[in-house]
Short mmCIF file of C-alpha atoms in Angstrom, two decimals:
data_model
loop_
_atom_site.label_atom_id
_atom_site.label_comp_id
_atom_site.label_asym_id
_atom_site.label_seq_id
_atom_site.Cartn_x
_atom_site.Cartn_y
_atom_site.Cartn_z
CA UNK A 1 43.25 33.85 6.32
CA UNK A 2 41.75 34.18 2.91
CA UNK A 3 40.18 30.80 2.75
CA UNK A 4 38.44 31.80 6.07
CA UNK A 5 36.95 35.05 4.93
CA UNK A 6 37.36 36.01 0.74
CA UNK A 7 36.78 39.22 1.27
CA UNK A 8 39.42 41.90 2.99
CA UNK A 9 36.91 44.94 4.29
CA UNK A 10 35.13 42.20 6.19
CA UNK A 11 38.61 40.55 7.66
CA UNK A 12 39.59 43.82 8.65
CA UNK A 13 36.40 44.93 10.24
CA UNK A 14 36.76 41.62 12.47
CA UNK A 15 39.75 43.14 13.37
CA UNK A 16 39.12 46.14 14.24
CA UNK A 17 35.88 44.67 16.06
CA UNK A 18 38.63 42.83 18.14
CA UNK A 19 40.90 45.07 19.44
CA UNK A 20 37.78 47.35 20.51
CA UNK A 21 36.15 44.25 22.75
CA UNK A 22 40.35 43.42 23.90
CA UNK A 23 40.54 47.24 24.84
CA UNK A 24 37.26 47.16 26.42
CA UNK A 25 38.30 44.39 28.83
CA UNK A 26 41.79 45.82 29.22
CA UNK A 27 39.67 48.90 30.63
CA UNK A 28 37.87 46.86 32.65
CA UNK A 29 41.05 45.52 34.24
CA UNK A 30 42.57 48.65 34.77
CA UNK A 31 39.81 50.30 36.18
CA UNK A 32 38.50 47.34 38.74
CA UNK A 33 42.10 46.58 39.54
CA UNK A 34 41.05 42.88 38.59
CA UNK A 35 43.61 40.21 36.82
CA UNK A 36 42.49 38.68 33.85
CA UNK A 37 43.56 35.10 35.68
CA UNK A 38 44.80 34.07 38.92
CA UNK A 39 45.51 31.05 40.70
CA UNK A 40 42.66 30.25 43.74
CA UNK A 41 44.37 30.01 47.37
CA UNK A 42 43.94 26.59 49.09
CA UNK A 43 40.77 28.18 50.82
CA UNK A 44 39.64 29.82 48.05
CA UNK A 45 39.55 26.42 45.70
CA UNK A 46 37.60 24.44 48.76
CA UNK A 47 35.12 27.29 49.38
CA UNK A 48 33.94 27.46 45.27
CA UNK A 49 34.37 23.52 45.05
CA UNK A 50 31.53 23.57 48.24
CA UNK A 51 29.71 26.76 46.30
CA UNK A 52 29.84 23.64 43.26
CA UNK A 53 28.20 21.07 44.87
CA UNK A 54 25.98 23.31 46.27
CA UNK A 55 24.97 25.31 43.16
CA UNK A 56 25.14 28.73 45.11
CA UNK A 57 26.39 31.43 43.36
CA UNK A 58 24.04 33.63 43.52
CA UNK A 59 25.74 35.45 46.44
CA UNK A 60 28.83 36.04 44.37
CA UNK A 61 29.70 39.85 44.55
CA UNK A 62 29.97 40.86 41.27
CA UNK A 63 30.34 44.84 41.52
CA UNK A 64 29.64 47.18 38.76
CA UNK A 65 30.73 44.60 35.98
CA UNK A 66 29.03 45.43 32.64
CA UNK A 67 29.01 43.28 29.39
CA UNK A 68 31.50 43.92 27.25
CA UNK A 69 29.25 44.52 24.29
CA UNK A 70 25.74 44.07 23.86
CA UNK A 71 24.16 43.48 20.25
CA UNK A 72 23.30 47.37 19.87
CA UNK A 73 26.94 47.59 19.54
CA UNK A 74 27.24 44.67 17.13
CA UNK A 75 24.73 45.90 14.92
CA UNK A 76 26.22 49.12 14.69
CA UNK A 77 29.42 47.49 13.35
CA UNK A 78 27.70 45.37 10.61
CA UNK A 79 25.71 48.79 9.66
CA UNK A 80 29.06 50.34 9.44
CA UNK A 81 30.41 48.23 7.08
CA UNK A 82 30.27 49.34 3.02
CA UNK A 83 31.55 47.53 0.06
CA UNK A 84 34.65 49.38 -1.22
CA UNK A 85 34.06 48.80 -4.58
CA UNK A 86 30.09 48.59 -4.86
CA UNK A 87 27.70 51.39 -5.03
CA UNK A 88 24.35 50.29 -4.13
CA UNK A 89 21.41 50.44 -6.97
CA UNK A 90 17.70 50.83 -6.76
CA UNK A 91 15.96 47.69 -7.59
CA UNK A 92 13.37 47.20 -9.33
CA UNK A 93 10.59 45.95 -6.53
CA UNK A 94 7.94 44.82 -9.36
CA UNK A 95 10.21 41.73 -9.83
CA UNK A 96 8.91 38.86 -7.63
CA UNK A 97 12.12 37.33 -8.12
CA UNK A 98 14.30 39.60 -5.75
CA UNK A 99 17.93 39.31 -6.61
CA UNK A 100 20.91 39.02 -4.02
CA UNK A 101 22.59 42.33 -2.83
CA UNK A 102 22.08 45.59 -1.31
CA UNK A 103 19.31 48.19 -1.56
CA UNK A 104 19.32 51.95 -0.70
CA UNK A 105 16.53 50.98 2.03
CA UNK A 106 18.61 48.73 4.08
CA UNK A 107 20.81 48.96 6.84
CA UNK A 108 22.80 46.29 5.45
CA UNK A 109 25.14 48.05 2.68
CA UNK A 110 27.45 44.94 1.95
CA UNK A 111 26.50 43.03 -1.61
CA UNK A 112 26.41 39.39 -0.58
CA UNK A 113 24.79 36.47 -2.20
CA UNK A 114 21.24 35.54 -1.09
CA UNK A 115 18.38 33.11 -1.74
CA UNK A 116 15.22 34.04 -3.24
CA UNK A 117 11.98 33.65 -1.72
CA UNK A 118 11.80 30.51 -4.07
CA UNK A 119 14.68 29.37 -2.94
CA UNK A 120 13.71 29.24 0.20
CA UNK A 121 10.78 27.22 -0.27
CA UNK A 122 12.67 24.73 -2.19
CA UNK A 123 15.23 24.69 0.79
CA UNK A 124 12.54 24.11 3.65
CA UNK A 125 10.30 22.18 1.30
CA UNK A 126 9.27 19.82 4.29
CA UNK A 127 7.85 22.58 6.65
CA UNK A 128 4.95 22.72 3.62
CA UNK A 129 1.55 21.98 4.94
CA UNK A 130 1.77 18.79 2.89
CA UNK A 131 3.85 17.30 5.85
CA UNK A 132 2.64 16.39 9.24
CA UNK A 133 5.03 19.47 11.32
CA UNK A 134 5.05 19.02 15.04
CA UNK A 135 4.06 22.61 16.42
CA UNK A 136 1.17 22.94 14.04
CA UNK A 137 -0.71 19.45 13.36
CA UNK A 138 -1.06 17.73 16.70
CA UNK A 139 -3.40 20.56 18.69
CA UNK A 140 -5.13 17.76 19.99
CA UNK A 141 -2.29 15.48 20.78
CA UNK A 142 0.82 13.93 19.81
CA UNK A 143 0.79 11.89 16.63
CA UNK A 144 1.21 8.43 17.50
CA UNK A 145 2.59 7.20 14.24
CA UNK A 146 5.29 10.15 14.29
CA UNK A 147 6.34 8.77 17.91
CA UNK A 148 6.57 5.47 16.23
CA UNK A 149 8.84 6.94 14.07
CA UNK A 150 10.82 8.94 16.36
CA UNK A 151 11.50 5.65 18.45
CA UNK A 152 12.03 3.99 15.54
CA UNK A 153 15.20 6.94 14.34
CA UNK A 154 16.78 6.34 17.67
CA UNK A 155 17.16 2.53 17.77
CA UNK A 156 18.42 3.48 13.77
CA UNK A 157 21.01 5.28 15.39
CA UNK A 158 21.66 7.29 12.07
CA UNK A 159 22.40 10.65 12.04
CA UNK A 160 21.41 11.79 8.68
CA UNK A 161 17.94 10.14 9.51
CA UNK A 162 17.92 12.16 13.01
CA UNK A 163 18.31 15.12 11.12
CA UNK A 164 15.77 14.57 8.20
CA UNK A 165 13.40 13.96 11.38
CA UNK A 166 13.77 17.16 13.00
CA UNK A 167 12.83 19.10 9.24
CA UNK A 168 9.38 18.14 10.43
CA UNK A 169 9.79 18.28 14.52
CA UNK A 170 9.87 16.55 17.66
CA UNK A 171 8.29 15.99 20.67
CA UNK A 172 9.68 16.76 24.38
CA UNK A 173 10.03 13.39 25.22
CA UNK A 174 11.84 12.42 22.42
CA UNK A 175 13.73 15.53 21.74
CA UNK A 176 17.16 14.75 23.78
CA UNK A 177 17.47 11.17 22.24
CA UNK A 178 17.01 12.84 18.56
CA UNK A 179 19.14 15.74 19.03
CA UNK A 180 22.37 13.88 20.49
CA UNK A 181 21.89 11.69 17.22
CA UNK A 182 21.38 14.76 15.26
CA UNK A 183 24.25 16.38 16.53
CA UNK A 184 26.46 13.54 16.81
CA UNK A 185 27.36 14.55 20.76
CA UNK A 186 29.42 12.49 22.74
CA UNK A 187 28.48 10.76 26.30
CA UNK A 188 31.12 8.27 26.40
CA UNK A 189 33.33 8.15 29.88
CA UNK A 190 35.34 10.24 27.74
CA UNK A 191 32.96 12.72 27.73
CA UNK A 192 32.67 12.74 31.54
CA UNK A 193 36.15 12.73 31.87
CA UNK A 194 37.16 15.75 30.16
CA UNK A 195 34.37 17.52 31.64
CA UNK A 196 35.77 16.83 34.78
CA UNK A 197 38.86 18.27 33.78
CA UNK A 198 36.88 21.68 32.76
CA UNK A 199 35.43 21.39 36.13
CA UNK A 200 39.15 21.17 38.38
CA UNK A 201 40.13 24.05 35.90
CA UNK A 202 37.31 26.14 37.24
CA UNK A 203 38.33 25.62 40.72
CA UNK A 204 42.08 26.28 40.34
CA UNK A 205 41.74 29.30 38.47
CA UNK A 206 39.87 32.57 38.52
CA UNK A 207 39.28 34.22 35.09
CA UNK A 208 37.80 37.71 34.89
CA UNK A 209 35.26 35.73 31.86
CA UNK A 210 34.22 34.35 34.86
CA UNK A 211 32.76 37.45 35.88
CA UNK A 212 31.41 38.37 33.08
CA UNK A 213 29.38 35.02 32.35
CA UNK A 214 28.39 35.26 36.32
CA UNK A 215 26.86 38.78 35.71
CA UNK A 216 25.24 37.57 32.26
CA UNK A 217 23.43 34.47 33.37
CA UNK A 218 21.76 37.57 36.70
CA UNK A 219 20.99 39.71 34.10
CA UNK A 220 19.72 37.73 31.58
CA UNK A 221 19.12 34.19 31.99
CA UNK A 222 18.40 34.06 35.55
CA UNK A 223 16.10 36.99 35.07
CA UNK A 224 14.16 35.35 32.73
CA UNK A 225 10.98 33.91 34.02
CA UNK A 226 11.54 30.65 32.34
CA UNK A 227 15.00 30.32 32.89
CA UNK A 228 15.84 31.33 36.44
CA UNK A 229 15.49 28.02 38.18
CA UNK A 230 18.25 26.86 36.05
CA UNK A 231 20.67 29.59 37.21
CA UNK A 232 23.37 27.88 38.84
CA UNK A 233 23.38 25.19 36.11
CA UNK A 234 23.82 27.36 33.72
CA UNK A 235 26.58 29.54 35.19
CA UNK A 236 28.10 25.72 35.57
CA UNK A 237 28.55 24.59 32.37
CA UNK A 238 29.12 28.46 31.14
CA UNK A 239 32.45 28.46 33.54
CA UNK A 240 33.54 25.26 32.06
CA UNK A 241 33.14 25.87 28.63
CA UNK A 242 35.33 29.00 29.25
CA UNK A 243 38.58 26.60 29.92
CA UNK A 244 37.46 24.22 27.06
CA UNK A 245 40.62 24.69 24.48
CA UNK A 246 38.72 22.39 22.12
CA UNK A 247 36.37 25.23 21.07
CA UNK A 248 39.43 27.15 19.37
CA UNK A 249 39.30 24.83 16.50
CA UNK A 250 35.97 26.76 15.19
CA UNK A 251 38.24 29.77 14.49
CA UNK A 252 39.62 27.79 11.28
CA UNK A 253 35.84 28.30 9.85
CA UNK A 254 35.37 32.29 11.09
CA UNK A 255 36.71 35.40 10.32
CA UNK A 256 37.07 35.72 14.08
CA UNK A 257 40.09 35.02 15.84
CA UNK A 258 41.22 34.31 19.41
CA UNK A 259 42.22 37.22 21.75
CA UNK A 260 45.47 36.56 23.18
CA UNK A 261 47.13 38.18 26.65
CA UNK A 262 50.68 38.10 27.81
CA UNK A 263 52.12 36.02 30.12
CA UNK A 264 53.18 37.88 33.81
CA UNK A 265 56.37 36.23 33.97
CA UNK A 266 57.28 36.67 30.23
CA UNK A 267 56.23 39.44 28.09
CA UNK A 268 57.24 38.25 25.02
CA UNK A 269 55.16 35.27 25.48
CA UNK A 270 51.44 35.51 24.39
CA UNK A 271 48.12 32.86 25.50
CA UNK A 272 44.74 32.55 24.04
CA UNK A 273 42.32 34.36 26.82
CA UNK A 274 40.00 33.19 27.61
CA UNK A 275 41.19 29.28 26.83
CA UNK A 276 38.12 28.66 24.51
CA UNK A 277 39.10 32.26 22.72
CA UNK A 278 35.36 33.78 23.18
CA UNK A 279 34.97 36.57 25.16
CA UNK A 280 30.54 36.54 26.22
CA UNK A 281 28.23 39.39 25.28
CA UNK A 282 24.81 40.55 26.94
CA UNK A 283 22.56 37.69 26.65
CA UNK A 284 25.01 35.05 25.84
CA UNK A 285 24.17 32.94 28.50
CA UNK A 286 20.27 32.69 26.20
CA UNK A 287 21.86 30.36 24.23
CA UNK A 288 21.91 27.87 26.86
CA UNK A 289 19.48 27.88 29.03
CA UNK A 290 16.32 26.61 27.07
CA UNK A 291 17.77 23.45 27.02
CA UNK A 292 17.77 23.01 30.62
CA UNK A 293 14.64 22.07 29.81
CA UNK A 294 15.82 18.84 27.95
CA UNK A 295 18.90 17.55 29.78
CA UNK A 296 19.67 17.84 33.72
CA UNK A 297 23.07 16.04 32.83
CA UNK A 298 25.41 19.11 33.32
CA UNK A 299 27.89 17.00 30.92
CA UNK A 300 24.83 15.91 28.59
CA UNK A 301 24.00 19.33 28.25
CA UNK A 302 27.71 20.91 27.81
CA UNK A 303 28.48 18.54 25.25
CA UNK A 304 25.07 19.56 23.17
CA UNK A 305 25.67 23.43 23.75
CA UNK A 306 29.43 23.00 22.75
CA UNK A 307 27.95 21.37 19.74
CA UNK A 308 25.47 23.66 18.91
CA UNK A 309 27.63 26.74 19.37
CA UNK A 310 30.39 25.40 17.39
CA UNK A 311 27.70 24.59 14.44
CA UNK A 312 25.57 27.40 14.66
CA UNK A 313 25.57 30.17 17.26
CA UNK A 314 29.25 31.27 17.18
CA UNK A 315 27.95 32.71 13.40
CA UNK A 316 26.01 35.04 14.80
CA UNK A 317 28.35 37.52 17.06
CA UNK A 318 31.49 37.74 14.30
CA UNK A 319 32.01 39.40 11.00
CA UNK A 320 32.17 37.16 8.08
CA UNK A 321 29.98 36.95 4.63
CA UNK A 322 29.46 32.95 5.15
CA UNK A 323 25.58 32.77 4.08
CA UNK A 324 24.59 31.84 7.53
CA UNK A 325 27.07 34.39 9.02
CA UNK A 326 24.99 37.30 10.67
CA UNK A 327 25.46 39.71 7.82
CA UNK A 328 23.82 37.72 5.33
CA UNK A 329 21.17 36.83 7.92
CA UNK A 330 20.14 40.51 8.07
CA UNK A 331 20.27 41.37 4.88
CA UNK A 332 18.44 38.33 3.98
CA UNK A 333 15.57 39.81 6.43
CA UNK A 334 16.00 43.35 4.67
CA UNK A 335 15.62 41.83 1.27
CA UNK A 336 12.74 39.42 2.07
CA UNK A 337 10.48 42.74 3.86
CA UNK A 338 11.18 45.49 1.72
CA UNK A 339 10.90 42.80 -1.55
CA UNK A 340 7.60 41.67 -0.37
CA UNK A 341 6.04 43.86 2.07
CA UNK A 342 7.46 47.03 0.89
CA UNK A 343 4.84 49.41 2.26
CA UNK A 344 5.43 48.07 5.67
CA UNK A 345 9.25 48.34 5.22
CA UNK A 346 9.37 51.81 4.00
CA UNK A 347 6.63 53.12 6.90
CA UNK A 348 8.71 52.14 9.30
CA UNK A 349 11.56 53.44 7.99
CA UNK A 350 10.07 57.01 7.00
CA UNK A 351 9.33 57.56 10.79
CA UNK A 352 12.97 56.11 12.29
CA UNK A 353 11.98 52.78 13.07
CA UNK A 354 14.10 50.64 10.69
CA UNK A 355 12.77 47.05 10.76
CA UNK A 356 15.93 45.80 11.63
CA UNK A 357 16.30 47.57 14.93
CA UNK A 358 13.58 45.56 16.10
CA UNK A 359 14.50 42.23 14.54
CA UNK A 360 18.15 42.13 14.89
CA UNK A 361 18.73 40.91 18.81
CA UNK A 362 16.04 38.10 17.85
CA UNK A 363 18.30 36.86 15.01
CA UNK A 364 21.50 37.73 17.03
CA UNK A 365 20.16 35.47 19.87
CA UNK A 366 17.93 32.92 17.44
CA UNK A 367 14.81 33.88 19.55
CA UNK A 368 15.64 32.55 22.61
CA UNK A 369 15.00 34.73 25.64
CA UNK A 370 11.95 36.01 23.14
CA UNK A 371 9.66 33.04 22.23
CA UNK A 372 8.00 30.45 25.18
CA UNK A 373 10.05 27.59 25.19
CA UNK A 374 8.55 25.00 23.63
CA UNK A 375 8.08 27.63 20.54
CA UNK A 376 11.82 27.67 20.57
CA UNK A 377 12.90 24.35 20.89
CA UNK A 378 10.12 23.82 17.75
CA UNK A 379 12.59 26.03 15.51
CA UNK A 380 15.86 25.28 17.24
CA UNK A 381 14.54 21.52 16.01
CA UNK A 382 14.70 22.79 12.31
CA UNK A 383 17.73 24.93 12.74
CA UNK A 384 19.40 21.33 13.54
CA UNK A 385 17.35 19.29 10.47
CA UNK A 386 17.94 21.65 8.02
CA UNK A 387 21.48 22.03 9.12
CA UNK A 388 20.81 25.92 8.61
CA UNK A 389 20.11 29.28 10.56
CA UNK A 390 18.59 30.77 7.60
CA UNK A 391 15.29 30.13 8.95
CA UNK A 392 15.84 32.73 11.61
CA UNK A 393 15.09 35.95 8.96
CA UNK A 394 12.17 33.75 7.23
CA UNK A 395 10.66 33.89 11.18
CA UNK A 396 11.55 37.45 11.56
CA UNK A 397 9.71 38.56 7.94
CA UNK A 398 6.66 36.18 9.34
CA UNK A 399 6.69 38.20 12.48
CA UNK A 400 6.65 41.29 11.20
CA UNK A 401 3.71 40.59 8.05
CA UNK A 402 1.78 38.89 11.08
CA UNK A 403 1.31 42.15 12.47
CA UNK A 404 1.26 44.21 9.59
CA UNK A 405 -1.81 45.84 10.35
CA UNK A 406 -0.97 46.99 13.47
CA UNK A 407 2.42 48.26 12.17
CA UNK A 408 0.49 50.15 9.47
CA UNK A 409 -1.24 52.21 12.01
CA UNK A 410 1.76 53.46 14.61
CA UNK A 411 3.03 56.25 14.07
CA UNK A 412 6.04 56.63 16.61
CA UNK A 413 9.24 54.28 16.93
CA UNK A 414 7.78 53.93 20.61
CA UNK A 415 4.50 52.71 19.78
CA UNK A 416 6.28 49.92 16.64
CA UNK A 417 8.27 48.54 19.63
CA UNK A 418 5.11 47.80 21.42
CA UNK A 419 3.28 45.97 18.91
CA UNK A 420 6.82 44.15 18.40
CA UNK A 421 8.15 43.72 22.15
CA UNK A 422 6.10 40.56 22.48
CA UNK A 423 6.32 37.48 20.48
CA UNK A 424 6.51 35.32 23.19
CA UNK A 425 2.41 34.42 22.52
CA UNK A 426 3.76 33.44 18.60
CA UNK A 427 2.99 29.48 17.41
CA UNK A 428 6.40 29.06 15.08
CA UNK A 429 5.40 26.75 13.16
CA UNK A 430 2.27 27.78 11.68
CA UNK A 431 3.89 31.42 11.15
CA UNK A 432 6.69 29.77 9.05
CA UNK A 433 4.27 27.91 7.00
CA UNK A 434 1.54 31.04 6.02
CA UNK A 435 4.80 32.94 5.28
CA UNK A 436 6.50 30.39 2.77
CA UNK A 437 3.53 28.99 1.64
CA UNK A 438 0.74 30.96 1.99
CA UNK A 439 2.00 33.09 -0.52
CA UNK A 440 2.03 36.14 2.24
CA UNK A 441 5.26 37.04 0.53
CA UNK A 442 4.35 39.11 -2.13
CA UNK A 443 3.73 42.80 -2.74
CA UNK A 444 0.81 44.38 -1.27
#
């Protein structure tokens, strides 16, 4: 347990994060009179298999079932937590140089190790304006020569290549070939098998996760105005990567661990619940659905989000200090803002608008549901080539000294959300470059 997180207040609060989302949908059970599984009747299994193949479930009765948690509740967790044996000093803000750990200004009050703004640079050297980026030099039209090359790292078939392609972009018509080298996904008959296995799993059984996922993908997804054509195919591969017991094996890298439920013929007898072990919050179902856009191969596109979750995303809903875990993400925001734009961080925190209200649920979700979609799939491309989601608080700091001046001038919490509801009208890639290399991180 050590190896997975080093240090104990943070394994703990993991814990204690657990049993509140295990009470939460014992509650739920309770109260709706629902079981957390049951097998389908005959009927039942041929009227959802038909529901399947017709991609209808948007008539499925889903109550008053709520999320379990939404990221307000997260955040108020990791804002909880305190070093037991730290007390937080003022830095000194004159240093350009910002060191790692915590500050009196920040939510964040957990010393972890963080990169400094040169750092950074160093780490995302390649998004410089000294390199063609996709997103920011082809306004008037794709680069031929970088489609060359993109062709050319396909029929390579190397995934190290793939990846060192993606620092710098790639286009929509090359973007599903790149990422399944990137990611190393698999579409053998394998693949299609065991999918298919996911899918008779869904049909058999009933799992109140099902519900859950069903009233995330309305809510969220399918209320998006991108997104909602894609509804059923979402809540597809969403129900199938519930019964996928391959996805337990990222608990050996997380804090987190599996919920488990007793059996109903033997008490003493405990199962991981749901079978992957991850129980969905509000907006959950975000993750997915922008690449709907890439792949209309529901087992194409399960295998990428499967690998992309068990890379990336599954850091940012648990508890752990792993640099690319969701605390260190935040406070890396915190540190970056208040380091380098610390007239803008303290205004907004003078009159109870804390920066990181408005910036957590876009690191919590990695933008999606909150840039366009091509915007997204520009940084999701870098997340993937630079193997890292520590780009996601660089893009958060870029939003916010972007509209500095308009932040400078509010003077309610109400009137900061409005200048920061919107980002969906943001160009990514031009934002990450003025704020690493423009030099707009620096005291004003």
């Amino acid at each position: 347990e050590t190896l997975k997180e080093p240090m104990s207040f943070i394994r703990n609060a993991q814990a204690r994060w657990e049993k509140r989302i295990l009470k939460s949908i014992n509650t739920m059970c309770t109260e709706k009179n629902i079981p957390l599984a049951r097998m389908r009747t005959i009927r039942e299994q041929a009227d959802f298999t038909q529901k399947w193949k017709d991609m209808t479930f948007s008539d499925e009765n889903m109550g008053d079932i709520r999320p379990v948690y939404a990221p307000k509740d997260f955040m108020e967790v990791l804002t909880s937590l305190s070093s037991p044996n730290y007390t937080a000093k003022i830095y000194d803000y004159s240093d350009v140089n910002e060191r790692s750990g915590t500050s009196v200004w920040g939510l964040i009050q957990v010393r972890l190790h963080l990169k400094t703004t040169q750092q950074l640079r160093v780490l995302f050297s390649n998004l410089s304006t000294h390199h063609f980026q996709t997103g920011a030099d082809d306004i008037e039209g794709p680069n031929p020569e970088w489609q060359r090359l993109g062709i050319k790292t396909v029929q390579l078939g190397y995934t190290p290549t793939a990846q060192r392609y993606l620092q710098q972009g790639s286009y929509p018509t090359q973007r599903g070939d790149i990422w399944l080298l990137a990611l190393g996904v698999d579409t053998s008959p394998l693949a299609y098998q065991y999918f298919n296995q996911l899918r008779s799993s869904v049909f058999k059984y009933e799992l109140l996760v099902d519900r859950l996922f069903l009233q995330d993908v309305r809510l969220t997804a399918g209320n998006h105005e991108a997104y909602f054509v894609f509804e059923d195919l979402v809540v597809q591969i969403l129900l199938c990567f519930s019964r996928d017991t391959q996805l337990l094996s990222h608990f050996k890298s997380t804090s987190a661990s599996p919920p488990h439920a007793y059996t109903r013929n033997n008490m003493d007898h405990t199962v991981v619940y749901p079978p992957n072990g991850i129980i969905p919050f509000h907006g959950f179902s975000l993750f997915l659905a922008p690449m709907c856009f890439i792949w209309s191969d529901p087992v194409v596109l399960y295998n990428v989000f499967k690998a992309l979750y068990t890379r990336f995303f599954f850091r940012l809903h648990s508890l752990s200090s792993h640099p690319q875990g969701i605390l260190s993400l935040c406070q890396q925001f915190e540190t970056l803002l208040q380091t380098h734009q610390p007239q803008l961080f303290y205004h907004l925190r003078e009159m109870g608008s804390h920066p990181l209200k408005h910036a957590f649920n876009w690191i919590m979700h990695a933008f999606a549901g909150y840039l366009e979609t091509s915007q997204l799939l520009l940084l999701w491309d870098r997340i993937i080539g630079y193997n890292t989601l520590e780009i996601l608080p660089v893009l958060a700091v870029a939003v916010f000294a972007f509209r500095r001046n308009n932040l400078m001038e509010v003077s309610t919490p109400s009137e900061a959300e409005a200048v920061l509801q919107d980002v969906s009208s943001l160009k990514v890639i031009p934002l990450l470059q003025y704020c690493l290399y423009a030099r707009i991180l620096h005291p004003v």
